[in-house]
mmCIF file with all atom_site columns, C-alpha atoms in Angstrom:
data_model
loop_
_atom_site.group_PDB
_atom_site.id
_atom_site.type_symbol
_atom_site.label_atom_id
_atom_site.label_alt_id
_atom_site.label_comp_id
_atom_site.label_asym_id
_atom_site.label_entity_id
_atom_site.label_seq_id
_atom_site.pdbx_PDB_ins_code
_atom_site.Cartn_x
_atom_site.Cartn_y
_atom_site.Cartn_z
_atom_site.occupancy
_atom_site.B_iso_or_equiv
_atom_site.pdbx_formal_charge
_atom_site.auth_seq_id
_atom_site.auth_comp_id
_atom_site.auth_asym_id
_atom_site.auth_atom_id
_atom_site.pdbx_PDB_model_num
ATOM 1   C CA . MET A 1 1   ? -0.350  6.911   -9.861  1.00 77.00 ? 3   MET A CA 1
ATOM 2   C CA . ALA A 1 2   ? 0.204   10.889  -9.830  1.00 81.00 ? 4   ALA A CA 1
ATOM 3   C CA . ALA A 1 3   ? -3.272  11.243  -8.238  1.00 83.00 ? 5   ALA A CA 1
ATOM 4   C CA . LEU A 1 4   ? -2.620  8.697   -5.370  1.00 80.00 ? 6   LEU A CA 1
ATOM 5   C CA . VAL A 1 5   ? 0.571   10.507  -4.849  1.00 83.00 ? 7   VAL A CA 1
ATOM 6   C CA . LEU A 1 6   ? -0.719  13.874  -4.637  1.00 81.00 ? 8   LEU A CA 1
ATOM 7   C CA . MET A 1 7   ? -3.560  12.289  -2.387  1.00 83.00 ? 9   MET A CA 1
ATOM 8   C CA . PHE A 1 8   ? -1.027  11.401  0.133   1.00 82.00 ? 10  PHE A CA 1
ATOM 9   C CA . LEU A 1 9   ? 0.819   14.622  -0.191  1.00 82.00 ? 11  LEU A CA 1
ATOM 10  C CA . VAL A 1 10  ? -2.250  16.916  0.298   1.00 81.00 ? 12  VAL A CA 1
ATOM 11  C CA . GLN A 1 11  ? -4.178  14.539  2.546   1.00 81.00 ? 13  GLN A CA 1
ATOM 12  C CA . PRO A 1 12  ? -7.630  16.556  1.890   1.00 82.00 ? 14  PRO A CA 1
ATOM 13  C CA . SER A 1 13  ? -9.946  17.345  4.786   1.00 79.00 ? 15  SER A CA 1
ATOM 14  C CA . ARG A 1 14  ? -12.960 19.512  5.252   1.00 79.00 ? 16  ARG A CA 1
ATOM 15  C CA . HIS A 1 15  ? -10.705 22.384  5.985   1.00 78.00 ? 17  HIS A CA 1
ATOM 16  C CA . GLY A 1 16  ? -8.358  21.996  3.290   1.00 82.00 ? 18  GLY A CA 1
ATOM 17  C CA . SER A 1 17  ? -4.827  20.084  3.426   1.00 83.00 ? 19  SER A CA 1
ATOM 18  C CA . HIS A 1 18  ? -4.730  18.050  6.709   1.00 79.00 ? 20  HIS A CA 1
ATOM 19  C CA . LEU A 1 19  ? -0.902  17.723  6.164   1.00 82.00 ? 21  LEU A CA 1
ATOM 20  C CA . ILE A 1 20  ? -0.341  21.615  5.508   1.00 84.00 ? 22  ILE A CA 1
ATOM 21  C CA . THR A 1 21  ? -2.686  22.673  8.379   1.00 84.00 ? 23  THR A CA 1
ATOM 22  C CA . GLU A 1 22  ? -0.864  20.459  11.029  1.00 83.00 ? 24  GLU A CA 1
ATOM 23  C CA . VAL A 1 23  ? 2.543   21.433  10.024  1.00 86.00 ? 25  VAL A CA 1
ATOM 24  C CA . LEU A 1 24  ? 1.736   25.230  9.870   1.00 85.00 ? 26  LEU A CA 1
ATOM 25  C CA . ALA A 1 25  ? -0.091  24.900  13.336  1.00 87.00 ? 27  ALA A CA 1
ATOM 26  C CA . ASP A 1 26  ? 2.807   23.004  15.145  1.00 88.00 ? 28  ASP A CA 1
ATOM 27  C CA . PRO A 1 27  ? 5.443   21.064  13.138  1.00 88.00 ? 29  PRO A CA 1
ATOM 28  C CA . ALA A 1 28  ? 6.462   19.058  16.314  1.00 87.00 ? 30  ALA A CA 1
ATOM 29  C CA . SER A 1 29  ? 2.690   17.956  17.306  1.00 85.00 ? 31  SER A CA 1
ATOM 30  C CA . ARG A 1 30  ? 1.720   14.408  17.217  1.00 82.00 ? 32  ARG A CA 1
ATOM 31  C CA . ALA A 1 31  ? -0.860  15.175  14.340  1.00 81.00 ? 33  ALA A CA 1
ATOM 32  C CA . ALA A 1 32  ? 1.803   16.901  12.255  1.00 84.00 ? 34  ALA A CA 1
ATOM 33  C CA . LEU A 1 33  ? 4.321   13.873  12.630  1.00 86.00 ? 35  LEU A CA 1
ATOM 34  C CA . ALA A 1 34  ? 1.536   11.382  11.940  1.00 83.00 ? 36  ALA A CA 1
ATOM 35  C CA . SER A 1 35  ? 0.565   13.142  8.795   1.00 85.00 ? 37  SER A CA 1
ATOM 36  C CA . CYS A 1 36  ? 4.062   13.479  7.871   1.00 88.00 ? 38  CYS A CA 1
ATOM 37  C CA . ALA A 1 37  ? 4.636   9.796   8.049   1.00 88.00 ? 39  ALA A CA 1
ATOM 38  C CA . LEU A 1 38  ? 1.624   8.812   6.418   1.00 86.00 ? 40  LEU A CA 1
ATOM 39  C CA . ALA A 1 39  ? 2.618   10.877  3.279   1.00 89.00 ? 41  ALA A CA 1
ATOM 40  C CA . LEU A 1 40  ? 6.172   9.594   3.468   1.00 91.00 ? 42  LEU A CA 1
ATOM 41  C CA . VAL A 1 41  ? 5.005   5.883   3.468   1.00 90.00 ? 43  VAL A CA 1
ATOM 42  C CA . GLY A 1 42  ? 2.030   6.520   1.016   1.00 88.00 ? 44  GLY A CA 1
ATOM 43  C CA . VAL A 1 43  ? 4.467   8.307   -1.386  1.00 90.00 ? 45  VAL A CA 1
ATOM 44  C CA . THR A 1 44  ? 7.114   5.614   -1.091  1.00 90.00 ? 46  THR A CA 1
ATOM 45  C CA . PHE A 1 45  ? 4.680   2.678   -1.730  1.00 87.00 ? 47  PHE A CA 1
ATOM 46  C CA . THR A 1 46  ? 2.917   4.263   -4.552  1.00 88.00 ? 48  THR A CA 1
ATOM 47  C CA . LEU A 1 47  ? 6.153   5.014   -6.425  1.00 87.00 ? 49  LEU A CA 1
ATOM 48  C CA . LEU A 1 48  ? 7.583   1.440   -5.703  1.00 86.00 ? 50  LEU A CA 1
ATOM 49  C CA . PHE A 1 49  ? 4.441   0.048   -7.052  1.00 85.00 ? 51  PHE A CA 1
ATOM 50  C CA . ALA A 1 50  ? 4.447   2.255   -10.032 1.00 85.00 ? 52  ALA A CA 1
ATOM 51  C CA . ARG A 1 51  ? 7.895   1.175   -11.036 1.00 82.00 ? 53  ARG A CA 1
ATOM 52  C CA . THR A 1 52  ? 7.047   -2.559  -11.373 1.00 85.00 ? 54  THR A CA 1
ATOM 53  C CA . ARG A 1 53  ? 7.042   -3.903  -15.022 1.00 87.00 ? 55  ARG A CA 1
ATOM 54  C CA . LEU A 1 54  ? 7.525   -6.772  -16.988 1.00 86.00 ? 56  LEU A CA 1
ATOM 55  C CA . HIS A 1 55  ? 9.565   -6.699  -20.449 1.00 86.00 ? 57  HIS A CA 1
ATOM 56  C CA . LEU A 1 56  ? 10.508  -9.275  -22.854 1.00 87.00 ? 58  LEU A CA 1
ATOM 57  C CA . ALA A 1 57  ? 13.015  -8.439  -25.562 1.00 87.00 ? 59  ALA A CA 1
ATOM 58  C CA . ARG A 1 58  ? 14.548  -10.582 -28.233 1.00 86.00 ? 60  ARG A CA 1
ATOM 59  C CA . VAL A 1 59  ? 18.333  -10.951 -27.670 1.00 83.00 ? 61  VAL A CA 1
ATOM 60  C CA . ASP A 1 60  ? 18.958  -12.867 -30.872 1.00 83.00 ? 62  ASP A CA 1
ATOM 61  C CA . GLU A 1 61  ? 17.211  -15.638 -32.992 1.00 77.00 ? 63  GLU A CA 1
ATOM 62  C CA . GLU A 1 62  ? 17.324  -18.088 -30.305 1.00 81.00 ? 64  GLU A CA 1
ATOM 63  C CA . SER A 1 63  ? 16.718  -16.260 -27.032 1.00 86.00 ? 65  SER A CA 1
ATOM 64  C CA . LEU A 1 64  ? 14.707  -13.786 -25.281 1.00 90.00 ? 66  LEU A CA 1
ATOM 65  C CA . LEU A 1 65  ? 15.422  -11.839 -22.240 1.00 90.00 ? 67  LEU A CA 1
ATOM 66  C CA . LEU A 1 66  ? 12.923  -11.602 -19.506 1.00 89.00 ? 68  LEU A CA 1
ATOM 67  C CA . VAL A 1 67  ? 13.104  -8.400  -17.382 1.00 89.00 ? 69  VAL A CA 1
ATOM 68  C CA . HIS A 1 68  ? 10.822  -8.326  -14.205 1.00 87.00 ? 70  HIS A CA 1
ATOM 69  C CA . GLN A 1 69  ? 10.984  -5.326  -11.974 1.00 87.00 ? 71  GLN A CA 1
ATOM 70  C CA . GLY A 1 70  ? 9.190   -5.750  -8.948  1.00 83.00 ? 72  GLY A CA 1
ATOM 71  C CA . MET A 1 71  ? 8.711   -3.454  -5.953  1.00 83.00 ? 73  MET A CA 1
ATOM 72  C CA . TRP A 1 72  ? 11.768  -4.737  -4.227  1.00 85.00 ? 74  TRP A CA 1
ATOM 73  C CA . ARG A 1 73  ? 13.898  -6.665  -6.524  1.00 86.00 ? 75  ARG A CA 1
ATOM 74  C CA . ARG A 1 74  ? 14.878  -6.923  -10.253 1.00 89.00 ? 76  ARG A CA 1
ATOM 75  C CA . ARG A 1 75  ? 14.910  -10.505 -11.993 1.00 88.00 ? 77  ARG A CA 1
ATOM 76  C CA . VAL A 1 76  ? 16.675  -10.959 -15.315 1.00 90.00 ? 78  VAL A CA 1
ATOM 77  C CA . VAL A 1 77  ? 16.303  -14.480 -16.994 1.00 89.00 ? 79  VAL A CA 1
ATOM 78  C CA . ARG A 1 78  ? 17.619  -15.282 -20.416 1.00 91.00 ? 80  ARG A CA 1
ATOM 79  C CA . LEU A 1 79  ? 15.121  -17.773 -22.270 1.00 90.00 ? 81  LEU A CA 1
ATOM 80  C CA . GLY A 1 80  ? 15.921  -19.865 -24.981 1.00 88.00 ? 82  GLY A CA 1
ATOM 81  C CA . PRO A 1 81  ? 15.760  -23.405 -26.248 1.00 90.00 ? 83  PRO A CA 1
ATOM 82  C CA . GLY A 1 82  ? 14.803  -25.842 -23.417 1.00 90.00 ? 84  GLY A CA 1
ATOM 83  C CA . HIS A 1 83  ? 13.106  -23.154 -21.112 1.00 92.00 ? 85  HIS A CA 1
ATOM 84  C CA . GLN A 1 84  ? 9.603   -23.843 -20.349 1.00 92.00 ? 86  GLN A CA 1
ATOM 85  C CA . VAL A 1 85  ? 6.953   -21.523 -18.992 1.00 90.00 ? 87  VAL A CA 1
ATOM 86  C CA . ARG A 1 86  ? 3.936   -23.020 -17.215 1.00 90.00 ? 88  ARG A CA 1
ATOM 87  C CA . LEU A 1 87  ? 0.756   -20.621 -16.868 1.00 88.00 ? 89  LEU A CA 1
ATOM 88  C CA . VAL A 1 88  ? -1.002  -21.671 -13.960 1.00 87.00 ? 90  VAL A CA 1
ATOM 89  C CA . ALA A 1 89  ? -4.907  -20.496 -13.974 1.00 82.00 ? 91  ALA A CA 1
ATOM 90  C CA . GLY A 1 90  ? -7.221  -20.123 -11.128 1.00 77.00 ? 92  GLY A CA 1
ATOM 91  C CA . PRO A 1 91  ? -7.073  -17.823 -7.975  1.00 78.00 ? 93  PRO A CA 1
ATOM 92  C CA . ALA A 1 92  ? -3.523  -18.381 -7.325  1.00 77.00 ? 94  ALA A CA 1
ATOM 93  C CA . GLY A 1 93  ? -2.414  -18.129 -10.831 1.00 81.00 ? 95  GLY A CA 1
ATOM 94  C CA . ARG A 1 94  ? 0.958   -17.194 -11.878 1.00 87.00 ? 96  ARG A CA 1
ATOM 95  C CA . ALA A 1 95  ? 3.681   -17.954 -14.392 1.00 88.00 ? 97  ALA A CA 1
ATOM 96  C CA . LEU A 1 96  ? 6.234   -20.432 -13.449 1.00 90.00 ? 98  LEU A CA 1
ATOM 97  C CA . VAL A 1 97  ? 9.565   -20.163 -15.563 1.00 90.00 ? 99  VAL A CA 1
ATOM 98  C CA . PHE A 1 98  ? 11.668  -23.334 -15.682 1.00 92.00 ? 100 PHE A CA 1
ATOM 99  C CA . ALA A 1 99  ? 15.221  -23.514 -16.719 1.00 91.00 ? 101 ALA A CA 1
ATOM 100 C CA . PRO A 1 100 ? 16.496  -26.221 -19.297 1.00 92.00 ? 102 PRO A CA 1
ATOM 101 C CA . ASP A 1 101 ? 17.665  -28.411 -16.342 1.00 91.00 ? 103 ASP A CA 1
ATOM 102 C CA . GLY A 1 102 ? 14.178  -28.454 -15.009 1.00 88.00 ? 104 GLY A CA 1
ATOM 103 C CA . SER A 1 103 ? 14.760  -26.130 -11.851 1.00 90.00 ? 105 SER A CA 1
ATOM 104 C CA . LEU A 1 104 ? 12.429  -23.099 -11.113 1.00 89.00 ? 106 LEU A CA 1
ATOM 105 C CA . ALA A 1 105 ? 13.996  -19.969 -12.801 1.00 88.00 ? 107 ALA A CA 1
ATOM 106 C CA . ALA A 1 106 ? 11.338  -17.441 -11.700 1.00 87.00 ? 108 ALA A CA 1
ATOM 107 C CA . VAL A 1 107 ? 7.862   -17.044 -10.510 1.00 87.00 ? 109 VAL A CA 1
ATOM 108 C CA . LEU A 1 108 ? 5.803   -14.309 -11.633 1.00 86.00 ? 110 LEU A CA 1
ATOM 109 C CA . ARG A 1 109 ? 2.588   -13.661 -10.029 1.00 81.00 ? 111 ARG A CA 1
ATOM 110 C CA . THR A 1 110 ? 1.692   -10.422 -11.662 1.00 73.00 ? 112 THR A CA 1
ATOM 111 C CA . TYR A 1 111 ? 1.135   -9.620  -15.208 1.00 78.00 ? 113 TYR A CA 1
ATOM 112 C CA . ARG A 1 112 ? -0.669  -13.012 -15.719 1.00 74.00 ? 114 ARG A CA 1
ATOM 113 C CA . GLU A 1 113 ? -2.447  -11.428 -18.675 1.00 79.00 ? 115 GLU A CA 1
ATOM 114 C CA . VAL A 1 114 ? 0.761   -10.643 -20.618 1.00 84.00 ? 116 VAL A CA 1
ATOM 115 C CA . TRP A 1 115 ? 1.562   -14.450 -20.811 1.00 83.00 ? 117 TRP A CA 1
ATOM 116 C CA . ARG A 1 116 ? -1.658  -15.285 -22.599 1.00 82.00 ? 118 ARG A CA 1
ATOM 117 C CA . ARG A 1 117 ? -1.373  -12.709 -25.585 1.00 87.00 ? 119 ARG A CA 1
ATOM 118 C CA . ASP A 1 118 ? -0.784  -14.274 -28.748 1.00 89.00 ? 120 ASP A CA 1
ATOM 119 C CA . ASP A 1 119 ? 2.216   -12.176 -29.861 1.00 89.00 ? 121 ASP A CA 1
ATOM 120 C CA . VAL A 1 120 ? 3.862   -13.183 -26.432 1.00 88.00 ? 122 VAL A CA 1
ATOM 121 C CA . ILE A 1 121 ? 3.246   -16.968 -27.053 1.00 87.00 ? 123 ILE A CA 1
ATOM 122 C CA . ALA A 1 122 ? 4.494   -16.594 -30.561 1.00 88.00 ? 124 ALA A CA 1
ATOM 123 C CA . ALA A 1 123 ? 7.872   -14.960 -29.511 1.00 88.00 ? 125 ALA A CA 1
ATOM 124 C CA . LEU A 1 124 ? 8.238   -17.656 -26.760 1.00 89.00 ? 126 LEU A CA 1
ATOM 125 C CA . ARG A 1 125 ? 7.703   -20.516 -29.145 1.00 88.00 ? 127 ARG A CA 1
ATOM 126 C CA . GLY A 1 126 ? 10.074  -18.964 -31.616 1.00 87.00 ? 128 GLY A CA 1
ATOM 127 C CA . ALA A 1 127 ? 12.759  -18.690 -29.302 1.00 88.00 ? 129 ALA A CA 1
ATOM 128 C CA . GLY A 1 128 ? 12.155  -22.494 -28.281 1.00 89.00 ? 130 GLY A CA 1
ATOM 129 C CA . VAL A 1 129 ? 10.611  -22.099 -25.023 1.00 89.00 ? 131 VAL A CA 1
ATOM 130 C CA . GLU A 1 130 ? 7.560   -24.506 -24.254 1.00 90.00 ? 132 GLU A CA 1
ATOM 131 C CA . VAL A 1 131 ? 4.665   -22.815 -23.263 1.00 89.00 ? 133 VAL A CA 1
ATOM 132 C CA . ASP A 1 132 ? 1.929   -24.945 -21.171 1.00 88.00 ? 134 ASP A CA 1
ATOM 133 C CA . HIS A 1 133 ? -1.253  -24.014 -19.347 1.00 86.00 ? 135 HIS A CA 1
ATOM 134 C CA . GLU A 1 134 ? -2.002  -25.848 -15.963 1.00 85.00 ? 136 GLU A CA 1
ATOM 135 C CA . HIS A 1 135 ? -5.746  -25.786 -15.442 1.00 83.00 ? 137 HIS A CA 1
ATOM 136 C CA . ARG A 1 136 ? -5.833  -28.335 -12.528 1.00 83.00 ? 138 ARG A CA 1
ATOM 137 C CA . LEU A 1 137 ? -4.326  -26.382 -9.802  1.00 82.00 ? 139 LEU A CA 1
ATOM 138 C CA . ASN A 1 138 ? -6.514  -23.597 -7.797  1.00 80.00 ? 140 ASN A CA 1
ATOM 139 C CA . ARG A 1 139 ? -5.028  -23.298 -4.466  1.00 82.00 ? 141 ARG A CA 1
ATOM 140 C CA . ALA A 1 140 ? -1.494  -22.352 -3.403  1.00 84.00 ? 142 ALA A CA 1
ATOM 141 C CA . ALA A 1 141 ? -1.020  -25.865 -1.782  1.00 84.00 ? 143 ALA A CA 1
ATOM 142 C CA . GLU A 1 142 ? -1.687  -27.583 -4.618  1.00 86.00 ? 144 GLU A CA 1
ATOM 143 C CA . ILE A 1 143 ? 0.707   -25.620 -6.860  1.00 86.00 ? 145 ILE A CA 1
ATOM 144 C CA . GLU A 1 144 ? 3.372   -26.102 -3.972  1.00 87.00 ? 146 GLU A CA 1
ATOM 145 C CA . ALA A 1 145 ? 3.038   -29.706 -4.079  1.00 87.00 ? 147 ALA A CA 1
ATOM 146 C CA . ALA A 1 146 ? 3.284   -30.008 -8.034  1.00 88.00 ? 148 ALA A CA 1
ATOM 147 C CA . PHE A 1 147 ? 6.117   -27.448 -8.205  1.00 87.00 ? 149 PHE A CA 1
ATOM 148 C CA . PRO A 1 148 ? 8.014   -26.930 -5.095  1.00 89.00 ? 150 PRO A CA 1
ATOM 149 C CA . GLY A 1 149 ? 9.415   -23.494 -4.255  1.00 86.00 ? 151 GLY A CA 1
ATOM 150 C CA . SER A 1 150 ? 6.753   -21.677 -6.410  1.00 85.00 ? 152 SER A CA 1
ATOM 151 C CA . THR A 1 151 ? 4.663   -20.249 -3.753  1.00 85.00 ? 153 THR A CA 1
ATOM 152 C CA . GLY A 1 152 ? 5.242   -18.335 -0.519  1.00 83.00 ? 154 GLY A CA 1
ATOM 153 C CA . ARG A 1 153 ? 4.560   -19.433 3.143   1.00 83.00 ? 155 ARG A CA 1
ATOM 154 C CA . PHE A 1 154 ? 1.828   -17.173 3.533   1.00 83.00 ? 156 PHE A CA 1
ATOM 155 C CA . GLU A 1 155 ? 0.060   -17.959 0.505   1.00 82.00 ? 157 GLU A CA 1
ATOM 156 C CA . ARG A 1 156 ? 0.282   -21.617 1.725   1.00 80.00 ? 158 ARG A CA 1
ATOM 157 C CA . ARG A 1 157 ? -0.792  -21.005 5.123   1.00 83.00 ? 159 ARG A CA 1
ATOM 158 C CA . PRO A 1 158 ? -3.372  -17.990 5.297   1.00 83.00 ? 160 PRO A CA 1
ATOM 159 C CA . VAL A 1 159 ? -3.796  -18.465 9.250   1.00 89.00 ? 161 VAL A CA 1
ATOM 160 C CA . LEU A 1 160 ? -0.039  -17.583 9.452   1.00 88.00 ? 162 LEU A CA 1
ATOM 161 C CA . LEU A 1 161 ? -0.549  -14.276 7.407   1.00 85.00 ? 163 LEU A CA 1
ATOM 162 C CA . TRP A 1 162 ? -3.272  -13.277 9.539   1.00 91.00 ? 164 TRP A CA 1
ATOM 163 C CA . SER A 1 163 ? -1.512  -14.047 12.512  1.00 92.00 ? 165 SER A CA 1
ATOM 164 C CA . VAL A 1 164 ? 0.938   -11.428 11.379  1.00 91.00 ? 166 VAL A CA 1
ATOM 165 C CA . VAL A 1 165 ? -1.557  -8.989  9.828   1.00 91.00 ? 167 VAL A CA 1
ATOM 166 C CA . VAL A 1 166 ? -3.938  -8.540  12.491  1.00 93.00 ? 168 VAL A CA 1
ATOM 167 C CA . PRO A 1 167 ? -1.637  -7.817  15.167  1.00 94.00 ? 169 PRO A CA 1
ATOM 168 C CA . LEU A 1 168 ? 0.236   -5.270  13.096  1.00 92.00 ? 170 LEU A CA 1
ATOM 169 C CA . VAL A 1 169 ? -2.957  -3.358  12.035  1.00 92.00 ? 171 VAL A CA 1
ATOM 170 C CA . VAL A 1 170 ? -4.123  -3.308  15.774  1.00 93.00 ? 172 VAL A CA 1
ATOM 171 C CA . ALA A 1 171 ? -0.861  -2.075  16.778  1.00 92.00 ? 173 ALA A CA 1
ATOM 172 C CA . GLY A 1 172 ? -1.103  0.618   13.971  1.00 85.00 ? 174 GLY A CA 1
ATOM 173 C CA . VAL A 1 173 ? -4.619  1.876   14.837  1.00 86.00 ? 175 VAL A CA 1
ATOM 174 C CA . PHE A 1 174 ? -3.578  2.436   18.478  1.00 86.00 ? 176 PHE A CA 1
ATOM 175 C CA . LEU A 1 175 ? -0.364  4.237   17.278  1.00 81.00 ? 177 LEU A CA 1
ATOM 176 C CA . VAL A 1 176 ? -2.357  6.452   15.165  1.00 76.00 ? 178 VAL A CA 1
ATOM 177 C CA . ALA A 1 177 ? -4.838  7.043   17.872  1.00 78.00 ? 179 ALA A CA 1
ATOM 178 C CA . TRP A 1 178 ? -2.308  7.854   20.296  1.00 75.00 ? 180 TRP A CA 1
ATOM 179 C CA . PHE A 1 179 ? -0.501  10.400  17.716  1.00 68.00 ? 181 PHE A CA 1
ATOM 180 C CA . LEU A 1 180 ? -3.545  11.852  17.030  1.00 67.00 ? 182 LEU A CA 1
ATOM 181 C CA . ASP A 1 181 ? -5.012  12.222  20.920  1.00 66.00 ? 183 ASP A CA 1
ATOM 182 C CA . ALA A 1 182 ? -3.848  15.558  21.951  1.00 49.00 ? 184 ALA A CA 1
#
């Protein structure tokens, strides 16, 4: 992560640091503003990604505390008897955490390998949390049909995602070209 932050800050080019060269030449130029914006966005997203983590800690003999720090929000779920974790395999795999009343408590798309570790499964079962594996579900639409609310709109409809991403990328390319065209 440090190397990625350094790359966004330095922005290496054939003539040294692109960011420093443009800022020293003319701090108000389009190229300098674009370079500073790239550095700011790159460092921000790298640091947000670096802070993501999953932590499972024993609170007492009967419960565990699941803390998932994502890029944007933090989820804390107290796991105990009656809770259920369903591990969905396949390309759209995720861990689904259900409350004792059957409602969906958390959906964790990252850290799938953590849920398959023997020590994690032993800790969950020791706290009375049932752990099941779902091997029959491969696509997001199938997961949504089996467990409503467990997938996002863009996952279920990739065309919708592309209808948002493509115009944003095209607009971004034109914006960068306009900034760099002096």
